[in-house]
Short mmCIF file of C-alpha atoms in Angstrom, two decimals:
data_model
loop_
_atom_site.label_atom_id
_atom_site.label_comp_id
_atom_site.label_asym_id
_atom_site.label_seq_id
_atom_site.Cartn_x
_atom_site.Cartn_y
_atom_site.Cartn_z
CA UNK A 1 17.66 5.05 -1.72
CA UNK A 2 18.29 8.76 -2.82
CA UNK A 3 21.63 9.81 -2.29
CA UNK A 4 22.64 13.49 -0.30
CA UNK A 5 19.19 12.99 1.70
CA UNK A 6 17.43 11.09 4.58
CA UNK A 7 15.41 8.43 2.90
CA UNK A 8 12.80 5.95 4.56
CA UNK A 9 11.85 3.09 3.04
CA UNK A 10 8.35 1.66 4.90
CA UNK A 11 7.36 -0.80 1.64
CA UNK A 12 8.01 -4.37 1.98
CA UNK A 13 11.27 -3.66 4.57
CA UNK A 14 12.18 -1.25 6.89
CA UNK A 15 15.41 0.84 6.19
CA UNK A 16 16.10 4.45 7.03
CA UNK A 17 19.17 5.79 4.62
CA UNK A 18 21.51 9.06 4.44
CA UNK A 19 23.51 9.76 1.40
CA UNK A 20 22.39 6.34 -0.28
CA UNK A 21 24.00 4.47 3.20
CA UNK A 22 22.02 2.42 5.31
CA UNK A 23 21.34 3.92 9.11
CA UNK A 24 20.61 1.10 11.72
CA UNK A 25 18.32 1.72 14.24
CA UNK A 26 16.96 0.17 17.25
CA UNK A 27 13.55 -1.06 16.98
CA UNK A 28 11.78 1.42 19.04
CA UNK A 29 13.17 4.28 17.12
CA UNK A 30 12.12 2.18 14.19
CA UNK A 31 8.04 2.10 15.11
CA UNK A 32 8.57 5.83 16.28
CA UNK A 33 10.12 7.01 12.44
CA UNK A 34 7.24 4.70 10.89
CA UNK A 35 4.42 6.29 12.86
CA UNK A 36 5.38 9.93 12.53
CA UNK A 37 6.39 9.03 8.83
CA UNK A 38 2.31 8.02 8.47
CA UNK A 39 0.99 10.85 10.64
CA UNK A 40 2.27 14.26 8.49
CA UNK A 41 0.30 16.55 10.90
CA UNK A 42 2.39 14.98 13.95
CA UNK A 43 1.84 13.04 16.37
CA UNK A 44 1.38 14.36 20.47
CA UNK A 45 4.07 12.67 22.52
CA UNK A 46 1.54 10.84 24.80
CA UNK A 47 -0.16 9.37 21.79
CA UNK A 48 2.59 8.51 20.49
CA UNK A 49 4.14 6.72 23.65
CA UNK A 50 0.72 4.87 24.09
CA UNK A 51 0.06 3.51 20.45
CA UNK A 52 3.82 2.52 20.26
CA UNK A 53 4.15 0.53 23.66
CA UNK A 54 0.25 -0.33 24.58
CA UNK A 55 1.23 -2.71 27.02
CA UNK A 56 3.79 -0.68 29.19
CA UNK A 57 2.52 1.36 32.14
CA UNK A 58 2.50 4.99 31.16
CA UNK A 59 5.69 5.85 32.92
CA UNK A 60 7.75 3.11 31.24
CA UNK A 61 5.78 3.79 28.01
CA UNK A 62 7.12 7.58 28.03
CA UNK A 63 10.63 6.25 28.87
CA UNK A 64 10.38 4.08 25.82
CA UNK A 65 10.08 7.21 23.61
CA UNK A 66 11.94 9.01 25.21
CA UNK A 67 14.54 5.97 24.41
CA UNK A 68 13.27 5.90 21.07
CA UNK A 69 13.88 9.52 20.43
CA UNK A 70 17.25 9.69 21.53
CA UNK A 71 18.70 7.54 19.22
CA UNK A 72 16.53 8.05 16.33
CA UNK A 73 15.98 12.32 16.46
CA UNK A 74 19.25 12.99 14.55
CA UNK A 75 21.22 11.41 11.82
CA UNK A 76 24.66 12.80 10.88
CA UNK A 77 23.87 16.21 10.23
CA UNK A 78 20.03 15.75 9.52
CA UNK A 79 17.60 16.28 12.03
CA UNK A 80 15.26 13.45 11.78
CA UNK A 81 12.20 14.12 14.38
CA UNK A 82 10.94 18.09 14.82
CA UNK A 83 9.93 18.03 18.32
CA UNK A 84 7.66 21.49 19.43
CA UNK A 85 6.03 21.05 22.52
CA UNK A 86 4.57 17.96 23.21
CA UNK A 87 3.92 17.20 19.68
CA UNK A 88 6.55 15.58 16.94
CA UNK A 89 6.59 15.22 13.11
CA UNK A 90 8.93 13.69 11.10
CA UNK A 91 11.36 16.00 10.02
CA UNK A 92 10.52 17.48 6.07
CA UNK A 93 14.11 16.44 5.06
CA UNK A 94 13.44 13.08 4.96
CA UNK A 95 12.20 11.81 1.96
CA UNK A 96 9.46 8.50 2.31
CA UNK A 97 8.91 6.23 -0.12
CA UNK A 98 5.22 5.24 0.66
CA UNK A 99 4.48 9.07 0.43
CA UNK A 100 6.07 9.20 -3.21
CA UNK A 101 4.13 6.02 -4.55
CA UNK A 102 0.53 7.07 -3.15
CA UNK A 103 0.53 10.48 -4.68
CA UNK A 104 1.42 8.18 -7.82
CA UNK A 105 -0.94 5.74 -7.00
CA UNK A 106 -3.99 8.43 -6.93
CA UNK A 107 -2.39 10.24 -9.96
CA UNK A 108 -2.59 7.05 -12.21
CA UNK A 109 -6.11 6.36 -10.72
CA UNK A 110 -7.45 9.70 -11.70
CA UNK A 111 -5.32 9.18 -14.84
CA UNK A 112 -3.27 12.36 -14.31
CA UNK A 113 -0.26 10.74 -15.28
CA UNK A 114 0.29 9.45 -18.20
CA UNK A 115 2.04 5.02 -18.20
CA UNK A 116 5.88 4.94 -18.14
CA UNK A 117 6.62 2.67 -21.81
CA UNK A 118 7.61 0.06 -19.15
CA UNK A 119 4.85 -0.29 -16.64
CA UNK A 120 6.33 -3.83 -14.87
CA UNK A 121 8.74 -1.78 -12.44
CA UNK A 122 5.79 0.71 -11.59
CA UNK A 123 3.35 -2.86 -11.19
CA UNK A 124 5.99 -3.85 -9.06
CA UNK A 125 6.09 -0.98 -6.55
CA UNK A 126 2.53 -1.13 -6.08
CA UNK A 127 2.44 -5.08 -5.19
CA UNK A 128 4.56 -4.07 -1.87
CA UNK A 129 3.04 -4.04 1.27
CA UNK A 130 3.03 -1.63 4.17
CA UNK A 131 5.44 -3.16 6.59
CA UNK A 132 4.97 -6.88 6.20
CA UNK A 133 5.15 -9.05 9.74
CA UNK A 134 4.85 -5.45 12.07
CA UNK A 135 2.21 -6.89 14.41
CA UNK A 136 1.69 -3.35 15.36
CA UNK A 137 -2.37 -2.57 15.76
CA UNK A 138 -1.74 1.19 15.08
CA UNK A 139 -1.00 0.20 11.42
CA UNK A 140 -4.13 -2.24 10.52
CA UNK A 141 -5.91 1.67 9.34
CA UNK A 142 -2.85 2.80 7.52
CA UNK A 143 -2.41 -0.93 5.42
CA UNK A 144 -6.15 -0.59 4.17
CA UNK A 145 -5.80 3.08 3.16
CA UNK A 146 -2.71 1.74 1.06
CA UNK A 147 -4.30 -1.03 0.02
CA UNK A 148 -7.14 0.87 -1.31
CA UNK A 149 -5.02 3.24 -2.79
CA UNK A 150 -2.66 0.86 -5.03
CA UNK A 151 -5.78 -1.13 -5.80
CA UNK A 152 -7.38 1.78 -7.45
CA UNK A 153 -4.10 2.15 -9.42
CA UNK A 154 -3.75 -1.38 -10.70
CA UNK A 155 -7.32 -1.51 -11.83
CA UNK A 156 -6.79 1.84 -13.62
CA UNK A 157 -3.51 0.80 -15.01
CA UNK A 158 -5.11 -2.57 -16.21
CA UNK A 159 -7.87 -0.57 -17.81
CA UNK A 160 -5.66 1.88 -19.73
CA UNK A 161 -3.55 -0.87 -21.02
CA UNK A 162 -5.97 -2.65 -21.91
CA UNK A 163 -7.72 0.44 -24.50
CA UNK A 164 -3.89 0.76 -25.61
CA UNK A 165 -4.19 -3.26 -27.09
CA UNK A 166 -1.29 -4.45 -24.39
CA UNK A 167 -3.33 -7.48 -23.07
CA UNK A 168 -0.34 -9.30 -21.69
CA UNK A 169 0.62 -5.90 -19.18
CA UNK A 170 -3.38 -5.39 -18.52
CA UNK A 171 -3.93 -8.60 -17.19
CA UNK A 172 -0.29 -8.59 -15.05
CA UNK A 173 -1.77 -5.31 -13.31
CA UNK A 174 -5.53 -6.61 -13.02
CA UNK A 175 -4.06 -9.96 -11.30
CA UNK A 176 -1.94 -7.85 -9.18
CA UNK A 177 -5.00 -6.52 -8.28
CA UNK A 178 -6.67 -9.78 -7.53
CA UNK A 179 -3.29 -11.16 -5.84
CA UNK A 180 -3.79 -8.23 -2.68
CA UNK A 181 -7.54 -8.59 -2.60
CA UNK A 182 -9.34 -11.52 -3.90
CA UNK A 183 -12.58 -10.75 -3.27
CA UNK A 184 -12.72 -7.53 -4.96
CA UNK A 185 -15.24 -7.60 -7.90
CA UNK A 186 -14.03 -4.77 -9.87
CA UNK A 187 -10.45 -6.56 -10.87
CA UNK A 188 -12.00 -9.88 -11.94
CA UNK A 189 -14.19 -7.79 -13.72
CA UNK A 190 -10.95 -6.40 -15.32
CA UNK A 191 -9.62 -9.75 -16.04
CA UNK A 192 -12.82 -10.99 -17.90
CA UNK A 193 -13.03 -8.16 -19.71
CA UNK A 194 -9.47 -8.20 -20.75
CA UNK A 195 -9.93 -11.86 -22.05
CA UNK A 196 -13.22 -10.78 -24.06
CA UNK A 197 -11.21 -7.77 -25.71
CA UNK A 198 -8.80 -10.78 -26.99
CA UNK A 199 -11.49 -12.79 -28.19
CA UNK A 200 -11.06 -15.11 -25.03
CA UNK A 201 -14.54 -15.70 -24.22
CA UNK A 202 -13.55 -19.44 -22.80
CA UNK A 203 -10.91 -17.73 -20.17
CA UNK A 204 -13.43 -15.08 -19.33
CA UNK A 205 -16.28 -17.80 -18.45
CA UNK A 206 -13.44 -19.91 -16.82
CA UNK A 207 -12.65 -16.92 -14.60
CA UNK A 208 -16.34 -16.31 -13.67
CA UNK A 209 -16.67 -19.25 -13.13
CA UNK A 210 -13.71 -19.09 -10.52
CA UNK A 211 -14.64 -16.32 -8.78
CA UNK A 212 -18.04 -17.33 -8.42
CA UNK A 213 -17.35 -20.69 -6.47
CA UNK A 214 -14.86 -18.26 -4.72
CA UNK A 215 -18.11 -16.18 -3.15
CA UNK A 216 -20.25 -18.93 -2.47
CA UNK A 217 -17.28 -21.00 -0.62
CA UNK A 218 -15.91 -17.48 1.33
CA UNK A 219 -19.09 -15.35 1.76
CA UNK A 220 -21.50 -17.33 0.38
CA UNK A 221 -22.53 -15.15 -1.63
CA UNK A 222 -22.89 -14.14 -5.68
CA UNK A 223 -21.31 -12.37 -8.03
CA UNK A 224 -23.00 -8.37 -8.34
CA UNK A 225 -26.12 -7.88 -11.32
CA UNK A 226 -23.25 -6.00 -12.61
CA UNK A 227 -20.86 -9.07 -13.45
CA UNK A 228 -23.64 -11.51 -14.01
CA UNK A 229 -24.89 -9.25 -17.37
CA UNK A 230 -21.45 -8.68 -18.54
CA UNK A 231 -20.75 -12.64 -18.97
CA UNK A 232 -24.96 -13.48 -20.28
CA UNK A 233 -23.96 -10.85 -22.84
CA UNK A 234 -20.56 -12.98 -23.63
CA UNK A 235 -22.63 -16.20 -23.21
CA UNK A 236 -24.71 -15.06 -25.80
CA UNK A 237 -22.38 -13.08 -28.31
#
């Protein structure tokens, strides 16, 4: 939480804060702050109503928000929800944390910021999901764009650490990595690598060797041309 500011937390809880205190808030005004917090440009009000109550009629869906925005559109003396017309945004006084650790998460992956000395707490912000257990259908687009997003990060942060010599840290982030997707290729290719830079070339076959069987049992598939030359050439070193 930041203290003298309206702060919403939407990674791995829900909690809406002013001046470092905790707000409650009904559920529907919950879902409202979430979706406006993950739609900058705004949201109109009979989007809104129908993404955030899909099963109501539209009458009861518009009294829902209209619910909704009654007890969530102002907090103290911070307006929270900028209503013009039929459209609203979250208010620019409130401070998001998801917004703050993707324009990290894309800085680190285009390595345009340079690793904290202590890289576990920054690890540990990216292994939080969007809004665990919201069965919400409006957010399945907005947890893969995240997902993508931190992804990109660990594998870059795994790779830098790696040229810097701290194995340990690289593999943390590249299994990180593997721990929110794992199918993805590119972090076991990480891993392996990370094992061959330590002269590891037992835990880097082991680990093909994993994610292999891993394909054929979930896609039934192989391993990319790609991965396959990088372990003949460690098979053959």
């Amino acid at each position: 939480m930041i203290a003298n500011s309206a702060y919403l937390q939407l990674l791995r809880v829900f909690e809406f804060a002013y001046d470092g205190s905790r707000i409650p808030l009904p559920l529907g005004s919950q879902r409202l702050l979430a979706l406006l917090a993950l739609n900058p440009r705004g949201v109109h009000r009979g989007a809104a109503a129908e993404q955030l109550w899909p099963d109501c009629t539209p009458s009861r869906a518009a009294a829902n928000l209209r619910s909704a925005l009654c007890r969530g559109r102002r907090t103290r003396s911070v307006t929270v929800i900028d209503s013009s017309g039929h459209r609203l945004r979250l208010s620019p006084a409130v401070d998001v944390d998801l917004h703050a650790l993707r324009a990290a998460a894309q800085q680190h992956s285009a390595r345009q910021r340079p690793l904290p000395a202590d890289c576990d707490p920054l690890v540990g912000e990216l292994d939080q999901e969007l809004l665990p257990g919201w069965p919400d259908e409006w957010l399945s687009l907005e947890r893969q764009r995240w997902d993508q997003a931190r992804l990109h990060a660990l594998e870059s942060i795994a790779q830098q650490l790696q040229e810097a010599g701290a194995y340990l840290l690289a593999l943390q982030a590249a299994m990180t990595a593997i721990d929110i997707d794992p199918i993805r290729e590119s972090a076991h290719r990480i891993v392996i690598e990370i094992h061959s830079a330590e002269g590891n070339t037992a835990c880097a076959l082991k680990h093909y060797q994993s994610y292999r069987e891993l394909l054929r049992q979930e896609l039934e598939t192989l391993p990319s041309p790609h991965m396959t030359r990088l372990v003949e050439e460690l098979s053959s070193a």
